[in-house]
Short mmCIF file of C-alpha atoms and ligand atoms in Angstrom, two decimals:
data_model
loop_
_atom_site.label_atom_id
_atom_site.label_comp_id
_atom_site.label_asym_id
_atom_site.label_seq_id
_atom_site.Cartn_x
_atom_site.Cartn_y
_atom_site.Cartn_z
CA UNK A 1 9.01 2.02 17.94
CA UNK A 2 6.21 -0.46 18.53
CA UNK A 3 5.87 -1.85 22.05
CA UNK A 4 4.57 -5.27 21.02
CA UNK A 5 6.57 -8.32 21.96
CA UNK A 6 6.92 -9.99 18.54
CA UNK A 7 10.31 -10.47 16.88
CA UNK A 8 10.96 -7.12 15.21
CA UNK A 9 14.20 -8.11 13.50
CA UNK A 10 13.31 -11.22 11.45
CA UNK A 11 12.53 -10.52 7.76
CA UNK A 12 8.81 -10.59 6.97
CA UNK A 13 7.85 -13.04 4.23
CA UNK A 14 4.55 -14.13 2.73
CA UNK A 15 4.90 -17.29 4.81
CA UNK A 16 5.23 -15.26 8.02
CA UNK A 17 2.05 -13.34 7.17
CA UNK A 18 0.20 -16.66 6.83
CA UNK A 19 1.55 -17.71 10.24
CA UNK A 20 0.43 -14.39 11.72
CA UNK A 21 -3.12 -14.99 10.51
CA UNK A 22 -3.07 -18.52 11.95
CA UNK A 23 -2.10 -17.32 15.41
CA UNK A 24 -4.40 -14.28 15.28
CA UNK A 25 -1.63 -11.68 15.24
CA UNK A 26 -2.72 -8.55 13.37
CA UNK A 27 -0.70 -7.37 10.36
CA UNK A 28 0.30 -3.69 10.15
CA UNK A 29 0.83 -2.34 6.64
CA UNK A 30 1.54 1.20 5.39
CA UNK A 31 2.39 2.68 2.05
CA UNK A 32 5.75 4.32 1.28
CA UNK A 33 7.19 5.66 -1.94
CA UNK A 34 10.62 7.10 -1.13
CA UNK A 35 13.89 6.14 0.58
CA UNK A 36 13.78 8.52 3.57
CA UNK A 37 10.27 7.72 4.79
CA UNK A 38 10.57 4.00 3.94
CA UNK A 39 13.66 3.88 6.21
CA UNK A 40 11.63 5.27 9.13
CA UNK A 41 8.60 3.08 8.44
CA UNK A 42 10.78 -0.04 8.35
CA UNK A 43 12.74 0.96 11.47
CA UNK A 44 9.45 1.47 13.35
CA UNK A 45 8.67 -2.22 12.77
CA UNK A 46 5.92 -2.25 10.14
CA UNK A 47 5.15 -5.72 8.72
CA UNK A 48 4.36 -4.81 5.09
CA UNK A 49 5.22 -1.75 3.00
CA UNK A 50 3.00 -1.21 -0.01
CA UNK A 51 4.41 0.88 -2.82
CA UNK A 52 0.88 1.83 -3.78
CA UNK A 53 -0.21 3.36 -7.04
CA UNK A 54 -1.57 6.04 -4.68
CA UNK A 55 1.92 7.42 -5.45
CA UNK A 56 0.10 8.85 -8.48
CA UNK A 57 -1.91 11.14 -6.14
CA UNK A 58 0.49 11.52 -3.22
CA UNK A 59 3.87 11.85 -4.96
CA UNK A 60 2.96 13.13 -8.42
CA UNK A 61 -0.22 15.13 -7.71
CA UNK A 62 -2.45 13.41 -10.27
CA UNK A 63 -6.20 13.44 -9.52
CA UNK A 64 -6.46 9.62 -9.87
CA UNK A 65 -4.23 6.55 -9.81
CA UNK A 66 -4.67 5.97 -13.54
CA UNK A 67 -1.82 8.03 -15.03
CA UNK A 68 1.08 6.50 -13.09
CA UNK A 69 3.27 4.38 -15.36
CA UNK A 70 5.06 1.08 -14.85
CA UNK A 71 8.41 2.92 -15.03
CA UNK A 72 7.29 5.35 -12.31
CA UNK A 73 6.08 2.49 -10.06
CA UNK A 74 9.41 0.70 -10.54
CA UNK A 75 11.26 3.93 -9.65
CA UNK A 76 9.28 4.37 -6.40
CA UNK A 77 9.59 0.69 -5.48
CA UNK A 78 13.38 0.84 -6.00
CA UNK A 79 13.58 3.88 -3.67
CA UNK A 80 11.72 1.84 -1.03
CA UNK A 81 13.61 -1.44 -1.39
CA UNK A 82 16.91 0.48 -1.10
CA UNK A 83 15.73 1.44 2.41
CA UNK A 84 13.95 -1.62 3.74
CA UNK A 85 15.63 -4.37 5.80
CA UNK A 86 12.71 -6.12 7.51
CA UNK A 87 9.27 -5.41 6.03
CA UNK A 88 7.81 -7.30 3.09
CA UNK A 89 7.72 -4.89 0.12
CA UNK A 90 4.71 -5.18 -2.20
CA UNK A 91 4.45 -3.07 -5.37
CA UNK A 92 1.15 -2.17 -7.03
CA UNK A 93 0.79 -3.07 -10.70
CA UNK A 94 -0.39 0.17 -12.33
CA UNK A 95 -3.46 0.62 -14.49
CA UNK A 96 -2.88 -0.76 -17.98
CA UNK A 97 -0.03 -3.09 -17.03
CA UNK A 98 -2.07 -6.28 -16.44
CA UNK A 99 -5.70 -5.97 -17.56
CA UNK A 100 -6.84 -7.96 -20.55
CA UNK A 101 -3.57 -9.61 -21.52
CA UNK A 102 -2.00 -12.10 -19.14
CA UNK A 103 1.29 -12.27 -21.08
CA UNK A 104 1.70 -8.52 -20.75
CA UNK A 105 0.74 -8.84 -17.07
CA UNK A 106 3.52 -11.36 -16.56
CA UNK A 107 6.14 -9.23 -18.31
CA UNK A 108 5.04 -6.17 -16.25
CA UNK A 109 5.34 -8.19 -13.02
CA UNK A 110 8.74 -9.55 -14.04
CA UNK A 111 9.97 -6.00 -14.72
CA UNK A 112 8.78 -4.92 -11.25
CA UNK A 113 10.55 -7.82 -9.53
CA UNK A 114 13.81 -7.54 -11.53
CA UNK A 115 14.16 -3.76 -11.66
CA UNK A 116 12.75 -2.70 -8.28
CA UNK A 117 13.61 -5.56 -5.93
CA UNK A 118 10.01 -5.68 -4.61
CA UNK A 119 9.01 -9.06 -3.20
CA UNK A 120 5.39 -9.25 -4.39
CA UNK A 121 2.89 -7.41 -6.57
CA UNK A 122 -0.67 -6.25 -5.90
CA UNK A 123 -3.45 -6.36 -8.50
CA UNK A 124 -6.91 -4.78 -8.37
CA UNK A 125 -9.91 -6.88 -9.40
CA UNK A 126 -11.60 -10.26 -9.04
CA UNK A 127 -12.38 -13.09 -11.47
CA UNK A 128 -11.85 -10.79 -14.48
CA UNK A 129 -8.10 -10.61 -13.74
CA UNK A 130 -7.61 -14.19 -12.53
CA UNK A 131 -5.90 -15.30 -15.75
CA UNK A 132 -3.27 -12.58 -15.28
CA UNK A 133 -2.87 -13.48 -11.60
CA UNK A 134 -2.41 -17.17 -12.37
CA UNK A 135 0.20 -16.47 -15.04
CA UNK A 136 2.15 -14.19 -12.71
CA UNK A 137 1.96 -16.78 -9.92
CA UNK A 138 3.22 -19.46 -12.31
CA UNK A 139 6.49 -17.47 -12.54
CA UNK A 140 6.91 -17.66 -8.76
CA UNK A 141 5.84 -14.07 -8.13
CA UNK A 142 3.60 -13.66 -5.05
CA UNK A 143 0.37 -11.75 -5.73
CA UNK A 144 -1.77 -9.76 -3.29
CA UNK A 145 -5.38 -9.25 -4.47
CA UNK A 146 -7.42 -6.07 -3.99
CA UNK A 147 -11.25 -6.02 -3.88
CA UNK A 148 -13.99 -3.59 -2.90
CA UNK A 149 -13.19 -0.02 -3.85
CA UNK A 150 -10.61 -0.42 -6.61
CA UNK A 151 -9.48 3.13 -7.50
CA UNK A 152 -8.20 2.12 -10.94
CA UNK A 153 -11.88 1.55 -11.87
CA UNK A 154 -13.03 5.01 -10.73
CA UNK A 155 -14.31 5.82 -14.22
CA UNK A 156 -16.57 2.74 -14.11
CA UNK A 157 -17.83 3.37 -10.54
CA UNK A 158 -17.98 7.17 -10.90
CA UNK A 159 -17.51 7.60 -7.12
CA UNK A 160 -15.17 6.69 -4.25
CA UNK A 161 -18.19 5.78 -2.05
CA UNK A 162 -18.38 2.56 0.02
CA UNK A 163 -18.66 -0.55 -2.20
CA UNK A 164 -20.65 -3.79 -1.84
CA UNK A 165 -23.47 -2.41 0.30
CA UNK A 166 -26.01 -4.26 -1.87
CA UNK A 167 -26.53 -8.04 -1.79
CA UNK A 168 -25.47 -8.71 -5.41
CA UNK A 169 -22.18 -6.82 -5.14
CA UNK A 170 -21.49 -8.38 -1.72
CA UNK A 171 -22.02 -11.87 -3.15
CA UNK A 172 -19.70 -11.10 -6.10
CA UNK A 173 -17.04 -9.82 -3.70
CA UNK A 174 -17.28 -13.00 -1.60
CA UNK A 175 -17.04 -15.18 -4.71
CA UNK A 176 -14.06 -13.11 -5.97
CA UNK A 177 -12.28 -13.46 -2.62
CA UNK A 178 -12.63 -17.25 -2.78
CA UNK A 179 -11.50 -17.27 -6.43
CA UNK A 180 -8.38 -15.22 -5.63
CA UNK A 181 -7.54 -17.52 -2.71
CA UNK A 182 -8.01 -20.57 -4.96
CA UNK A 183 -5.79 -18.97 -7.64
CA UNK A 184 -3.00 -18.69 -5.06
CA UNK A 185 -2.94 -15.05 -3.90
CA UNK A 186 -1.01 -14.83 -0.61
CA UNK A 187 -3.20 -12.03 0.81
CA UNK A 188 -6.08 -9.72 -0.02
CA UNK A 189 -6.72 -6.01 0.47
CA UNK A 190 -10.37 -5.06 1.05
CA UNK A 191 -10.99 -1.35 0.55
CA UNK A 192 -13.99 0.62 1.79
CA UNK A 193 -16.64 -2.07 2.24
CA UNK A 194 -19.05 -2.75 5.14
CA UNK A 195 -17.24 -4.13 8.20
CA UNK A 196 -19.58 -7.13 8.50
CA UNK A 197 -18.80 -8.25 4.93
CA UNK A 198 -15.03 -7.80 5.44
CA UNK A 199 -15.23 -9.83 8.67
CA UNK A 200 -17.07 -12.59 6.79
CA UNK A 201 -14.41 -12.66 4.04
CA UNK A 202 -11.58 -12.83 6.61
CA UNK A 203 -13.36 -15.71 8.38
CA UNK A 204 -14.04 -17.65 5.17
CA UNK A 205 -10.64 -17.44 3.46
CA UNK A 206 -7.42 -18.85 4.90
CA UNK A 207 -5.16 -16.11 3.49
CA UNK A 208 -4.57 -12.82 5.38
CA UNK A 209 -7.11 -10.08 4.68
CA UNK A 210 -5.87 -6.50 5.12
CA UNK A 211 -8.50 -3.80 5.39
CA UNK A 212 -8.67 -0.09 4.64
CA UNK A 213 -12.04 1.30 5.62
CA UNK A 214 -13.18 -2.30 6.17
CA UNK A 215 -13.53 -2.44 9.96
CA UNK A 216 -11.62 -4.32 12.64
CA UNK A 217 -12.71 -7.90 11.92
CA UNK A 218 -9.97 -8.47 9.32
CA UNK A 219 -6.40 -9.73 9.77
CA UNK A 220 -4.63 -6.39 9.42
CA UNK A 221 -4.89 -2.75 8.43
CA UNK A 222 -3.31 -0.51 5.79
CA UNK A 223 -3.26 3.28 5.50
CA UNK A 224 -1.57 5.71 3.15
CA UNK A 225 1.47 7.06 5.04
CA UNK A 226 1.00 10.73 4.12
CA UNK A 227 -2.66 10.56 5.22
CA UNK A 228 -2.00 9.00 8.65
CA UNK A 229 0.94 11.34 9.31
CA UNK A 230 -1.22 14.37 8.54
CA UNK A 231 0.98 15.52 5.66
CA UNK A 232 -1.86 15.26 3.16
CA UNK A 233 -4.65 17.31 4.74
CA UNK A 234 -7.01 17.36 1.78
CA UNK A 235 -8.32 13.82 2.39
CA UNK A 236 -10.50 13.06 5.44
CA UNK A 237 -12.58 9.89 4.99
CA UNK A 238 -14.27 8.43 8.09
CA UNK A 239 -11.86 5.47 8.21
CA UNK A 240 -8.71 7.62 8.41
CA UNK A 241 -7.08 8.04 11.82
CA UNK A 242 -4.40 10.76 11.89
CA UNK A 243 -1.44 9.86 14.13
CA UNK A 244 0.42 13.15 13.64
CA UNK A 245 -0.05 16.62 12.25
CA UNK A 246 3.14 16.83 10.22
CA UNK A 247 1.72 19.47 7.86
CA UNK A 248 1.64 21.95 10.76
CA UNK A 249 5.04 20.79 12.05
CA UNK A 250 6.69 21.04 8.63
CA UNK A 251 5.16 24.43 7.77
CA UNK A 252 6.21 25.72 11.23
CA UNK A 253 9.79 24.51 10.81
CA UNK A 254 10.05 26.01 7.33
CA UNK A 255 8.53 29.27 8.58
CA UNK A 256 11.17 29.43 11.34
CA UNK A 257 13.93 28.80 8.78
CA UNK A 258 12.61 31.57 6.51
CA UNK A 259 12.50 34.00 9.48
CA UNK A 260 16.06 33.05 10.53
CA UNK A 261 17.40 33.54 6.99
CA UNK A 262 15.63 36.90 6.56
CA UNK A 263 16.82 38.12 10.01
CA UNK A 264 20.36 36.78 9.46
CA UNK A 265 19.95 34.56 12.56
CA UNK A 266 21.04 31.63 10.43
CA UNK A 267 23.81 30.65 10.07
CA UNK A 268 25.28 31.54 13.50
CA UNK A 269 29.04 31.86 14.04
CA UNK A 270 29.02 28.21 15.26
CA UNK A 271 27.44 27.11 12.00
CA UNK A 272 30.19 28.62 9.82
CA UNK A 273 33.68 27.49 8.72
O1 LIG B 301 -2.39 2.41 -3.72
C1 LIG B 301 -2.64 2.28 -2.51
O2 LIG B 301 -2.16 3.02 -1.65
C2 LIG B 301 -3.52 1.19 -2.11
C3 LIG B 301 -3.94 1.13 -0.68
C4 LIG B 301 -4.92 2.19 -0.40
C5 LIG B 301 -4.43 -0.21 -0.30
O3 LIG B 301 -3.88 0.40 -2.91
#
């Protein structure tokens, strides 16, 4: 459990996140995709749980985030909302559910809110998706933006390398951040961009900016749960800090169970009826 002194029982809302930014309190966000781990993440006192489309990689084993469907995202978000009491739950809108057609974007967002119980949606992209964002917001659905490395566009970028190192891309990102704030997004994720640029965005916009691989000058941080717990060992970017080595722990526990079964050490007389 966290040792900070903030109120760890009051429900987190988009309004509370805005207040946190105003008083300089950092926002802690993690992903979760299932009931059991979302229960623990919420009990530990996290502020925001993102049901990320990284579920495509982490839960389904796809090589990218592109194949995950709206139905699958709703399923994972429902598993999470069934567990969560305090954190704000944000659900990613998957690839193909909002680009190009704002009416379709709105009906996808409405399905997420009605069927999963999530409290907000996240959308990748800048001015090119503003029409969709505005239509979703007009239905009273809070939207979190996502700029920088946007994994749904991997086929356009061709690489997961750091984004916006050059002046032109940095200027577009700044303009997009302002446009998303103006449209009414309640927060922004900045993924894998230079720390100085992320710090500038967080200073220029009034909404909370949550970074992943974007340095410490932003208003909060997000990591993928399985990465920071050391369950997923095949992913080691510079920005990732591992807080546990659960892969070793889990393999060890399962190895002990296999040994006990093979040696008839399990079940013991006390573990039988
Ligand atoms: O899908 C995801 O997990 C994300 C985070 C990396 C921000 O979008």
